[in-house]
Short mmCIF file of C-alpha atoms and ligand atoms in Angstrom, two decimals:
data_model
loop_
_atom_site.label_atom_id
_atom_site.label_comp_id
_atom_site.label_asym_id
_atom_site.label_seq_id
_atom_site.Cartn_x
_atom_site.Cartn_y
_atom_site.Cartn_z
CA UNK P 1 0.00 0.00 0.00
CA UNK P 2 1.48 3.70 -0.97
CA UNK P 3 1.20 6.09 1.92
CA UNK P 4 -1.06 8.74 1.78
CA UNK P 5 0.65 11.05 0.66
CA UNK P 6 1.43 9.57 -2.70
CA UNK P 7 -2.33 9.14 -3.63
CA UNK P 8 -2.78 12.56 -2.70
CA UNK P 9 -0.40 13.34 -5.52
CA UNK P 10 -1.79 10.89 -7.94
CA UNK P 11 -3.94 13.85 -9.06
CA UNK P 12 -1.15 16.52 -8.26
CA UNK P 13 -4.03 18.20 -5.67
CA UNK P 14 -1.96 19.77 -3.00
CA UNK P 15 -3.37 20.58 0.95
CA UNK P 16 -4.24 24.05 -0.09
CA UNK P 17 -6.43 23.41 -2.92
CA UNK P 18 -8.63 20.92 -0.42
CA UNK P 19 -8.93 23.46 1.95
CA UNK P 20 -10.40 25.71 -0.76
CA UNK P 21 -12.73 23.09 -2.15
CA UNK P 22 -13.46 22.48 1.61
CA UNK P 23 -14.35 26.16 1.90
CA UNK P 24 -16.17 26.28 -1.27
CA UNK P 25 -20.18 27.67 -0.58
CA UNK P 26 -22.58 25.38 -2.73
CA UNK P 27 -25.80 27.76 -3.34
CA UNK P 28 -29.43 26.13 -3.19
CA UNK P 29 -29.23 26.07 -7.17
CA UNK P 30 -26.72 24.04 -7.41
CA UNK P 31 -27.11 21.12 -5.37
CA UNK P 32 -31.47 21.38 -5.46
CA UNK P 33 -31.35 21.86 -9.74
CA UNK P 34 -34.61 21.52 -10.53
CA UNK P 35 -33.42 18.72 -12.79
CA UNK P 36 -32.53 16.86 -9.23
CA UNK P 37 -34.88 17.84 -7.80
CA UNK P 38 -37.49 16.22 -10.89
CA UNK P 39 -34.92 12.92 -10.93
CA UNK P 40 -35.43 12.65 -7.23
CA UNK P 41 -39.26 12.49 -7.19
CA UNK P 42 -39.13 9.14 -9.24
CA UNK P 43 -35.90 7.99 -8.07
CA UNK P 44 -36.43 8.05 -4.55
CA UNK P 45 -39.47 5.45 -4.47
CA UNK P 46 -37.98 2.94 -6.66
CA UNK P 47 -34.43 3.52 -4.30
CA UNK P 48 -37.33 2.78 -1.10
CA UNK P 49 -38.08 -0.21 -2.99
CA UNK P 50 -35.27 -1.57 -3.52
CA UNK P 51 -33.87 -0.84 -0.11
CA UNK P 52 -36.97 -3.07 0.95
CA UNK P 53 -36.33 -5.77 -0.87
CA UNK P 54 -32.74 -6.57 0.25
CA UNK P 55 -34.28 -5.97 3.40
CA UNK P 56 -36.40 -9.20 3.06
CA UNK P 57 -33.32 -10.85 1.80
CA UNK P 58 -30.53 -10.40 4.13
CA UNK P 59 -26.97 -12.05 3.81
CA UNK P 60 -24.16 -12.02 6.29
CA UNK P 61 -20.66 -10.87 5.44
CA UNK P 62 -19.17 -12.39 1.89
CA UNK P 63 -22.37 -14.40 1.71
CA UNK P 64 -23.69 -11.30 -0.43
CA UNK P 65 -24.54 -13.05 -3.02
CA UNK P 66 -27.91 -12.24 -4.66
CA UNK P 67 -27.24 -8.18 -3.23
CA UNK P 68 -24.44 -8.09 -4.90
CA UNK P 69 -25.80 -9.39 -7.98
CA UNK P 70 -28.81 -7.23 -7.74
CA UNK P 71 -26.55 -3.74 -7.15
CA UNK P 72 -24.41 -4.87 -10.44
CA UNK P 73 -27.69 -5.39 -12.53
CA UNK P 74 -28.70 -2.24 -11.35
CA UNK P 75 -25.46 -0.51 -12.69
CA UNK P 76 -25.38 -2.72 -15.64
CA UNK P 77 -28.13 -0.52 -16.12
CA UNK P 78 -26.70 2.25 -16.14
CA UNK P 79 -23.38 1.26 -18.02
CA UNK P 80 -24.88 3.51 -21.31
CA UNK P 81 -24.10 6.21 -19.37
CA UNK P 82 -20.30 5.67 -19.08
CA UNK P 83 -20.57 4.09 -15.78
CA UNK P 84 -17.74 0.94 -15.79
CA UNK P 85 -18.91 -2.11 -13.51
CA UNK P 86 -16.29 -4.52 -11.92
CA UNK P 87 -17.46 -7.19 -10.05
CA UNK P 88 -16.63 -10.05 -7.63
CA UNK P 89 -13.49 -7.82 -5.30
CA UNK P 90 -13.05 -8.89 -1.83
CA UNK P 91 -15.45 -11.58 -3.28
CA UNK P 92 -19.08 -10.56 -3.55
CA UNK P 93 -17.73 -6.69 -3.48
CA UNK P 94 -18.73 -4.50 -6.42
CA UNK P 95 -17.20 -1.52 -7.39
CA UNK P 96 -18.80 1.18 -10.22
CA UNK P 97 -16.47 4.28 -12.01
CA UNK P 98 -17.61 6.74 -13.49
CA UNK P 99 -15.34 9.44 -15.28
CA UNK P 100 -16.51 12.41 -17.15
CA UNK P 101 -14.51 15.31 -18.45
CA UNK P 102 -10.57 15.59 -18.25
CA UNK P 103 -9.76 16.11 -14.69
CA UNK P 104 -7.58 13.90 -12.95
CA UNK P 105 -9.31 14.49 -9.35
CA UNK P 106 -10.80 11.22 -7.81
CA UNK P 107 -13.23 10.74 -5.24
CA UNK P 108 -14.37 7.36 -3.47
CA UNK P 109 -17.87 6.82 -2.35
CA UNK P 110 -18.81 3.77 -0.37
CA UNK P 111 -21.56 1.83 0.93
CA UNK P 112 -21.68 -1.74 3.07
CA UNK P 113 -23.78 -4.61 1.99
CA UNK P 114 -24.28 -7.04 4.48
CA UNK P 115 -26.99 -7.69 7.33
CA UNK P 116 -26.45 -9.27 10.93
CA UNK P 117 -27.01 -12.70 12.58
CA UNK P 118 -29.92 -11.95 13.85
CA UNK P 119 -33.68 -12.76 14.79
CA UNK P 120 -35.52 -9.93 13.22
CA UNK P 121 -38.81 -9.43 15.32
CA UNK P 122 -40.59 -6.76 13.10
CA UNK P 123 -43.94 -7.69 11.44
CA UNK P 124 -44.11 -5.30 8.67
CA UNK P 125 -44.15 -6.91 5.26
CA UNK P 126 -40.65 -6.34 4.19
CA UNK P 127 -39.52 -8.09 7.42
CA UNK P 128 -36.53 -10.53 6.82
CA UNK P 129 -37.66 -13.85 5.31
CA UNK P 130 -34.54 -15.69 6.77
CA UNK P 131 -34.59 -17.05 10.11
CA UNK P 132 -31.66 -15.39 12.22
CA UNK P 133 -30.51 -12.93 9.83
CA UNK P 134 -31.35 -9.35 9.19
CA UNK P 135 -30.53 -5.74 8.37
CA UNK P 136 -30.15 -4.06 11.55
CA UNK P 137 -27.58 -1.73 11.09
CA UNK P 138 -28.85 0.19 8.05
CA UNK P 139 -26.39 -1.47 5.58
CA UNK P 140 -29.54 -1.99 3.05
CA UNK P 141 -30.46 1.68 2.96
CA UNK P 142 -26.42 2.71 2.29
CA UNK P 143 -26.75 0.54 -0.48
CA UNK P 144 -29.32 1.69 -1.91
CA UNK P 145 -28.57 5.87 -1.74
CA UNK P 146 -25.70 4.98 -3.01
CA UNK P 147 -26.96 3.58 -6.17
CA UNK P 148 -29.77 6.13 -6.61
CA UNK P 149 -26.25 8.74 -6.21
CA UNK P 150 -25.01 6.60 -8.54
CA UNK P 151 -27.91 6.99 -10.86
CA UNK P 152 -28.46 11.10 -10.28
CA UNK P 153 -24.59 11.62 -11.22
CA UNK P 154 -24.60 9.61 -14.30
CA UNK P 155 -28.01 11.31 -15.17
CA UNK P 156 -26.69 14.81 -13.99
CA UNK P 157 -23.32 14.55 -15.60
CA UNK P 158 -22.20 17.99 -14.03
CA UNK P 159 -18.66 17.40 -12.86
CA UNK P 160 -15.57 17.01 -14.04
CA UNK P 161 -13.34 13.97 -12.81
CA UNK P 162 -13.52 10.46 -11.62
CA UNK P 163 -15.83 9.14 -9.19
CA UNK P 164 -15.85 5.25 -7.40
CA UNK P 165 -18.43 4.01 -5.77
CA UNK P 166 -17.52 0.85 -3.53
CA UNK P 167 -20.16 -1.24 -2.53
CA UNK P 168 -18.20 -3.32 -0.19
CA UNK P 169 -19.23 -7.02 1.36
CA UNK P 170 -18.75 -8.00 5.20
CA UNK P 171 -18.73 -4.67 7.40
CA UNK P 172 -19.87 -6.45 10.35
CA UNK P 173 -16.83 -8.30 11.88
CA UNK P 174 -15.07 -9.39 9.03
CA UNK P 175 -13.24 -6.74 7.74
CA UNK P 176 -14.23 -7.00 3.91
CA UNK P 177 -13.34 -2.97 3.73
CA UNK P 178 -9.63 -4.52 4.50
CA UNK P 179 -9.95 -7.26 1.83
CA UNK P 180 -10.85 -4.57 -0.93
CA UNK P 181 -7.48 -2.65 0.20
CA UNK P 182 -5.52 -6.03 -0.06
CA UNK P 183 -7.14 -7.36 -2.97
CA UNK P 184 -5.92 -4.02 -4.62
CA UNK P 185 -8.80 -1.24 -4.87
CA UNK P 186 -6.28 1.80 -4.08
CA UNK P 187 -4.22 0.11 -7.18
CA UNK P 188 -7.11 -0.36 -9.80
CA UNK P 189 -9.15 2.24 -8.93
CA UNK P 190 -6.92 5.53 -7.61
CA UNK P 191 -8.69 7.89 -5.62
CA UNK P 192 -7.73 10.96 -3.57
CA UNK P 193 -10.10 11.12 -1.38
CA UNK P 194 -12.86 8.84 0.53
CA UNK P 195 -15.89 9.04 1.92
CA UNK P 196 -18.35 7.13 4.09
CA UNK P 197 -21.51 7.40 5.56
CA UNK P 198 -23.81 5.69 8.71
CA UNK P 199 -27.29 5.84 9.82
CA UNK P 200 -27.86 7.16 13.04
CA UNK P 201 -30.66 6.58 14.99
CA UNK P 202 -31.41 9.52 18.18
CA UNK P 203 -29.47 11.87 15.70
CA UNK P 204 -33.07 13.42 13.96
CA UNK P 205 -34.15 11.98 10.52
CA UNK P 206 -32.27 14.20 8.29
CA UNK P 207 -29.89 15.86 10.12
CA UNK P 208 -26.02 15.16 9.84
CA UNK P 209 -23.36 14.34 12.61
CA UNK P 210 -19.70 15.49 11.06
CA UNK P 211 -16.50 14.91 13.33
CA UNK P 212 -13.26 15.65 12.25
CA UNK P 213 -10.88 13.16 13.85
CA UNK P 214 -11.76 9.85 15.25
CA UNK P 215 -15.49 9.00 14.92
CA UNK P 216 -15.69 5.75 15.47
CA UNK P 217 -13.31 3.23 17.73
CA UNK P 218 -10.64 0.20 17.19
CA UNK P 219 -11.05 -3.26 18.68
CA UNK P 220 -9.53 -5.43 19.50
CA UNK P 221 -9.52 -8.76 21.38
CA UNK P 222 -7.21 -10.87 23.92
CA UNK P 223 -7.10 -14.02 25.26
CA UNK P 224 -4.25 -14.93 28.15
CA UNK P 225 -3.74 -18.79 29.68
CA UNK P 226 -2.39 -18.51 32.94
CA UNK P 227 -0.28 -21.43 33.19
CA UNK P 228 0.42 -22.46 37.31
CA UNK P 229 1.00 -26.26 38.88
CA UNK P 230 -2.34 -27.74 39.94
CA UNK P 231 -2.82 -28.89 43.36
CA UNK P 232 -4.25 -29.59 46.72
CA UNK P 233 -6.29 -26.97 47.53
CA UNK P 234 -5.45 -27.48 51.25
CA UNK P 235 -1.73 -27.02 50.41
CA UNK P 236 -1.31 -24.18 48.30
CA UNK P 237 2.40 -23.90 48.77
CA UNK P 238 2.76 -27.15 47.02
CA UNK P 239 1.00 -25.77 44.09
CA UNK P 240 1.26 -22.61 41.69
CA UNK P 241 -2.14 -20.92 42.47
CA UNK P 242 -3.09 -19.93 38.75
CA UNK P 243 -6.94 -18.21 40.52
CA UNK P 244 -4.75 -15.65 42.16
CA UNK P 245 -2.53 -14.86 39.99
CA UNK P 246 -5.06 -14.44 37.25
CA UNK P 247 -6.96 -12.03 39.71
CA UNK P 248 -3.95 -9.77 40.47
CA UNK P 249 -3.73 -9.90 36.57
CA UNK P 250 -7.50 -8.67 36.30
CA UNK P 251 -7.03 -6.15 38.69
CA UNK P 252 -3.16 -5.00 37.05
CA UNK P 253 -4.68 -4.72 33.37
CA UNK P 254 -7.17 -2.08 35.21
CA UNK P 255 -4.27 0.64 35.54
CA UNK P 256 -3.66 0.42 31.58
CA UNK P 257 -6.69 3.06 31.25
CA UNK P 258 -6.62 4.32 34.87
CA UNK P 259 -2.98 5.21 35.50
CA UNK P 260 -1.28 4.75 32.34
CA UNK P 261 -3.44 6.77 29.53
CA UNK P 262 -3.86 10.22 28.89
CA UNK P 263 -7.02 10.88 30.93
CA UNK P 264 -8.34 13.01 27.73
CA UNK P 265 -7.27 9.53 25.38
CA UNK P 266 -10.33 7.32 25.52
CA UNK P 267 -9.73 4.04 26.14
CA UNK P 268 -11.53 0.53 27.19
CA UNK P 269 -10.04 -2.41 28.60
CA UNK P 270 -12.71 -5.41 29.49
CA UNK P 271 -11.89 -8.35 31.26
CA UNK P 272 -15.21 -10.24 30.30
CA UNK P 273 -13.43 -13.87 30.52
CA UNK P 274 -12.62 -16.26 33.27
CA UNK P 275 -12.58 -19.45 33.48
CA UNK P 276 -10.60 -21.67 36.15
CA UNK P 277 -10.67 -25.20 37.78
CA UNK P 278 -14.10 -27.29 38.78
CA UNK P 279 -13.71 -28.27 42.00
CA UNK P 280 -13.59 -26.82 45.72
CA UNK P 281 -10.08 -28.85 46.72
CA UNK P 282 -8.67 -28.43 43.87
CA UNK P 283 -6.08 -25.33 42.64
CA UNK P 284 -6.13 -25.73 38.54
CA UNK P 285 -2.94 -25.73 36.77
CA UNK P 286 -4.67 -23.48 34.18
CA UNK P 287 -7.09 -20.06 34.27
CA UNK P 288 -7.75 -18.54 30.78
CA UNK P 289 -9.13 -14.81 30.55
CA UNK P 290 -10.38 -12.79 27.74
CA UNK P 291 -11.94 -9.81 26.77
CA UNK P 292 -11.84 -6.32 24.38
CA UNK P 293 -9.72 -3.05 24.17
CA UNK P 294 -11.22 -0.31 22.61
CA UNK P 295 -9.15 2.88 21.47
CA UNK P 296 -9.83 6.12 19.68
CA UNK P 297 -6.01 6.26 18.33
CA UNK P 298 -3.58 3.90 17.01
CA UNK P 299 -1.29 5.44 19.28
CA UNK P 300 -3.36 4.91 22.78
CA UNK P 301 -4.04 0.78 21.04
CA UNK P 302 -0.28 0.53 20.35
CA UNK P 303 0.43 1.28 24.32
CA UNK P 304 -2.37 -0.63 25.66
CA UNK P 305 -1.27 -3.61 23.71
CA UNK P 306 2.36 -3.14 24.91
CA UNK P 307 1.62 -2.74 28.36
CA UNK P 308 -0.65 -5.91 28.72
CA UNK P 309 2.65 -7.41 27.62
CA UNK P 310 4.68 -5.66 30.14
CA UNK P 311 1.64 -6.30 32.67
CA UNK P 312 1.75 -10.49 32.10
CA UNK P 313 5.52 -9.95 32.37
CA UNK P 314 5.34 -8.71 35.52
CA UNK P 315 2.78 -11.05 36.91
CA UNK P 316 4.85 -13.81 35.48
CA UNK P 317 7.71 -12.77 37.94
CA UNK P 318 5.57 -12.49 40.93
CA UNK P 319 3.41 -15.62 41.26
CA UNK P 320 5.65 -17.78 39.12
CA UNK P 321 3.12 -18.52 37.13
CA UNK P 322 3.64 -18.93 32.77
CA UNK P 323 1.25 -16.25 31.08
CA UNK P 324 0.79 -16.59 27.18
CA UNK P 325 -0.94 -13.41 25.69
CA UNK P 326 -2.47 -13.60 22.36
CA UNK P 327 -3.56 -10.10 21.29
CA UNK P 328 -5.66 -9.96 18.70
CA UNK P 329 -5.76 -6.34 16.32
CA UNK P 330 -9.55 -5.80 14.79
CA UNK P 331 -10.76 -2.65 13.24
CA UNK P 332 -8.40 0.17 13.36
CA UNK P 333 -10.16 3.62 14.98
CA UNK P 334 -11.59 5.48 12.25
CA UNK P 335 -9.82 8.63 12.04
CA UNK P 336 -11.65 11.52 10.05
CA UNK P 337 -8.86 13.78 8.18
CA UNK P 338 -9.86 17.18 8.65
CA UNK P 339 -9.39 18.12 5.11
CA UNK P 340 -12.12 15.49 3.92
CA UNK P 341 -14.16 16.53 6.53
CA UNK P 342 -14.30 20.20 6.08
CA UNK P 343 -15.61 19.00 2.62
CA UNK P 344 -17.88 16.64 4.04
CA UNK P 345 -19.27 19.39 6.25
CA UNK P 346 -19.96 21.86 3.27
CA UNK P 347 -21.67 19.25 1.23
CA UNK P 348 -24.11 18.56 4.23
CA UNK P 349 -24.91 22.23 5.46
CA UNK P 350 -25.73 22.58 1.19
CA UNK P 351 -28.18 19.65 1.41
CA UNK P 352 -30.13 20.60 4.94
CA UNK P 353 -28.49 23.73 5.81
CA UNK P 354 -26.16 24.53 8.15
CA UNK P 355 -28.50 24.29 11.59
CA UNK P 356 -28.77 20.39 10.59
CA UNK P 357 -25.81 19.54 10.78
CA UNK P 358 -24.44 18.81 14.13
CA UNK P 359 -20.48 19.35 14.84
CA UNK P 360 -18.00 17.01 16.66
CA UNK P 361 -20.45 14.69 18.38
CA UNK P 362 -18.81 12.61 20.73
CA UNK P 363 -17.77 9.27 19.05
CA UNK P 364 -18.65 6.03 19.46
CA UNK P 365 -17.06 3.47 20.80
CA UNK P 366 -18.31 1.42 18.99
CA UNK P 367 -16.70 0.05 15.49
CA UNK P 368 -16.50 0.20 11.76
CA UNK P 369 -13.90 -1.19 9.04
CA UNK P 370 -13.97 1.67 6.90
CA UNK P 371 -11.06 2.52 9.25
CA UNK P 372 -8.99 0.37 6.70
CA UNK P 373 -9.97 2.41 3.82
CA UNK P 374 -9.70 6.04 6.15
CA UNK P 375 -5.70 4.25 6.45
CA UNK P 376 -4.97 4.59 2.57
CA UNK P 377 -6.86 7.84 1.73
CA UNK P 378 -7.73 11.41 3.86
CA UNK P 379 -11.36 10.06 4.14
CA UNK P 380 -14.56 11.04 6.32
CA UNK P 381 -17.26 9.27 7.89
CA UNK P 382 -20.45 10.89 8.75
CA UNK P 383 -23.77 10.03 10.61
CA UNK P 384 -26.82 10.57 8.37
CA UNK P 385 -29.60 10.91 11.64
CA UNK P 386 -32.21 8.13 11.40
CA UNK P 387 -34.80 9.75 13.90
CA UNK P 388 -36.06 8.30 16.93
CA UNK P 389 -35.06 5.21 18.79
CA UNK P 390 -38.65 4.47 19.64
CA UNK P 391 -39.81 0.80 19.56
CA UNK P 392 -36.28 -0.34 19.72
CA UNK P 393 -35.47 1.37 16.70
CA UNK P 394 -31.38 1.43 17.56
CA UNK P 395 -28.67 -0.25 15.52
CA UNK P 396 -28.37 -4.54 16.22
CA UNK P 397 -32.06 -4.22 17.69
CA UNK P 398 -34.22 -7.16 16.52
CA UNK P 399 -36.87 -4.06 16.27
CA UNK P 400 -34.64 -1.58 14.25
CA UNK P 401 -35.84 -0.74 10.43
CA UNK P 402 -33.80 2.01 8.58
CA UNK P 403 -35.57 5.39 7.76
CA UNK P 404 -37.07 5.17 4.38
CA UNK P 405 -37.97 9.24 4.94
CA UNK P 406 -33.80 10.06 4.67
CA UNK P 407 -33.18 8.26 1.35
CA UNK P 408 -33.27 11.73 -0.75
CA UNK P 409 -31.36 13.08 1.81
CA UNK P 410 -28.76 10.99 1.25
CA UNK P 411 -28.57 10.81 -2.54
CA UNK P 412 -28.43 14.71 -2.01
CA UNK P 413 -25.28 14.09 0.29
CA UNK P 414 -23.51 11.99 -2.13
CA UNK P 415 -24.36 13.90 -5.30
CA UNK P 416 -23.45 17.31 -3.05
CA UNK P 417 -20.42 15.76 -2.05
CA UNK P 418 -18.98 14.68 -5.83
CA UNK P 419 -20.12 18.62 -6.60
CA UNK P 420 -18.07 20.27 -3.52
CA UNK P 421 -14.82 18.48 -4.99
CA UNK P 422 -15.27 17.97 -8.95
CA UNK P 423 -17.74 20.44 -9.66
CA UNK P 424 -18.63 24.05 -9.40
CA UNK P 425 -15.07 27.21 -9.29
CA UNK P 426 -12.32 25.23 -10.01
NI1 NI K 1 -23.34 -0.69 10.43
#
């Protein structure tokens, strides 16, 4: 993988020409032509319907099958327009280019595919029809604005430059976002720039969360054996007690966030495994412990993970005991780069105006693989608001259903966003 700053100069744009496309005001014409605005009034039902429909028909991560074959009929569709289709990267990913005029700016748009193992418990009729799986993080209605952006910019044709639209497999978990990088999308498909967005439920239906710098948080996992000599329980000294050392170790791997991060760093680190011996008279040779570590920076996850090292080390010396530590790197935090973001930000206050779109939120701690793709490219992830959380309306609820009423929004966002960077003063 090229660093950053070699993409960036792919297309010779330098940091002071994205601040000035960052600063650029889109007027109410622009972005709400009445030729979008026309497009939008058939568009948006037939985007609702499809959203519906892979609703009904969830798949879990690189088990997209029949989604991805539906999004890459769709853009077959659309292929008369100029719009290239590539199928089948990271396996059931599928990834659309359109390039119009002769600039050599590039922008990446991307949406996730895949749905949850999960019960749905909704009764309304496009309610999954497969037991113990289901769309209930939204990942159907990112697919779909993005094709109906997809559709309104090869319809539109009002920029000048390259856009990619990434419609990527296995969000949830298994990292197909990282797959894509490996399997070469920075190489086949160059792009300067990358953006993302995410439903948000308690953030109102139409309104926009934008955070520059980390949004969203890296996880990761451990799992430690605590390796002692089993024993009478009524004589310890005979053994090596593997309960209490793994308890000092519990209560040690506490002062990682405590006493040895930045108390403005965020940081988690959950014991939420621990499992030792079966019997009342009996010490057991082994204890094994696991649990998660959740960052905001690569730099706060790098020390964490290096001082559960130096933590087991220590433990080791004092209780004699053998520790193995098997630390386990998941999503990377997902780090918005203010120079996307500032972009990001103009394109939203254009679609709902300025008073809708809500500033450095506090992020989640929860996580999201578009961190690999925010690792290759200055990128930025926003929160499209999905309304209330009534009737267990929040993300991984067996109640949750995404927002039907934001789909124009968001085709607005996207199409707004390819017109803050390739369209418009240049
Ligand atoms: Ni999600």
């Amino acid at each position: 993988m090229l660093p950053q700053s070699e993409w960036v100069q792919q297309s010779g744009v330098q940091d002071a020409d994205w601040a000035t496309i960052g600063n650029r005001t889109q007027t109410y014409t622009e972005w709400n032509t009445p030729m979008l605005a026309d497009l939008l009034t058939t568009l948006t039902p037939k985007i609702a319907a499809f959203r519906r429909d892979i609703h009904a028909h969830p798949e879990l991560a690189f088990d997209e099958h029949r989604t991805a074959e539906k999004v890459a009929a769709y853009l077959d569709g659309l292929s008369g327009l100029g719009l290239e289709v590539h199928r089948g990267l990271a396996k059931t990913g599928v990834v659309a280019r359109l390039k119009l005029g002769t600039s050599r700016r590039s922008i990446g748009l991307r949406a996730d595919m895949d749905a949850l193992p999960l019960q749905e418990m909704n009764g309304f009729p496009h309610r999954s029809k497969h037991a113990g799986r289901m769309h209930a993080c939204g990942h159907d209605g990112h697919t779909a604005m993005l094709l109906g952006a997809v559709e309104a910019l090869c319809t539109l044709r009002d920029f000048d430059g390259t856009v990619v639209f990434i419609f990527q497999p296995a969000e949830e978990h298994e990292g197909g976002g990282r797959v894509m990088v490996e399997e070469g999308l920075f190489e086949r498909f160059p792009m300067d720039m990358m953006f993302g967005l995410h439903n948000w439920p308690g953030l109102p239906a139409g309104h926009f969360g934008v955070t520059d710098g980390p949004v969203m948080a890296g996880a990761d996992r451990f799992d430690i054996v605590v390796t002692g000599r089993g024993g009478h329980a009524a004589l310890p000294h005979q053994a090596i007690d593997t309960v209490l050392a793994g308890s000092a170790l519990v209560q040690a791997l506490q002062s990682l966030v405590s006493r040895s991060t930045d108390p403005l760093d965020a940081a988690v680190v959950s014991v939420t495994r621990f499992h030792a011996g079966h019997a009342d008279n009996v010490l057991p040779e082994t204890a094994q412990l696991g649990g998660t570590v959740r960052t905001l920076t690569t730099q706060v996850q790098m020390q964490l993970e290096e001082g559960m090292r130096r933590i087991c080390t220590g433990i080791e010396a004092t209780y004699g005991v053998r520790i193995e530590l098997h630390y386990e790197r998941g999503y990377p935090p997902t780090v918005n780069a203010s120079s996307a973001t500032a972009i990001a930000r103009a394109a939203a206050g254009a679609v709902v105006g300025e008073h809708a779109v809500q500033l450095n939120l506090r992020p989640s701690m929860g996580a999201e693989d578009f961190a690999y793709l925010a690792q290759c490219v200055p990128a930025s992830y926003v929160w499209l608001g999905n309304g209330s959380t009534e009737g267990g309306c929040l993300l991984h609820s067996p109640h949750y259903d995404f927002n039907d009423e934001v789909i124009a929004t968001g085709i607005r966002y996207w199409v707004a966003l390819v017109r803050q960077v390739l369209g418009g003063e240049r």
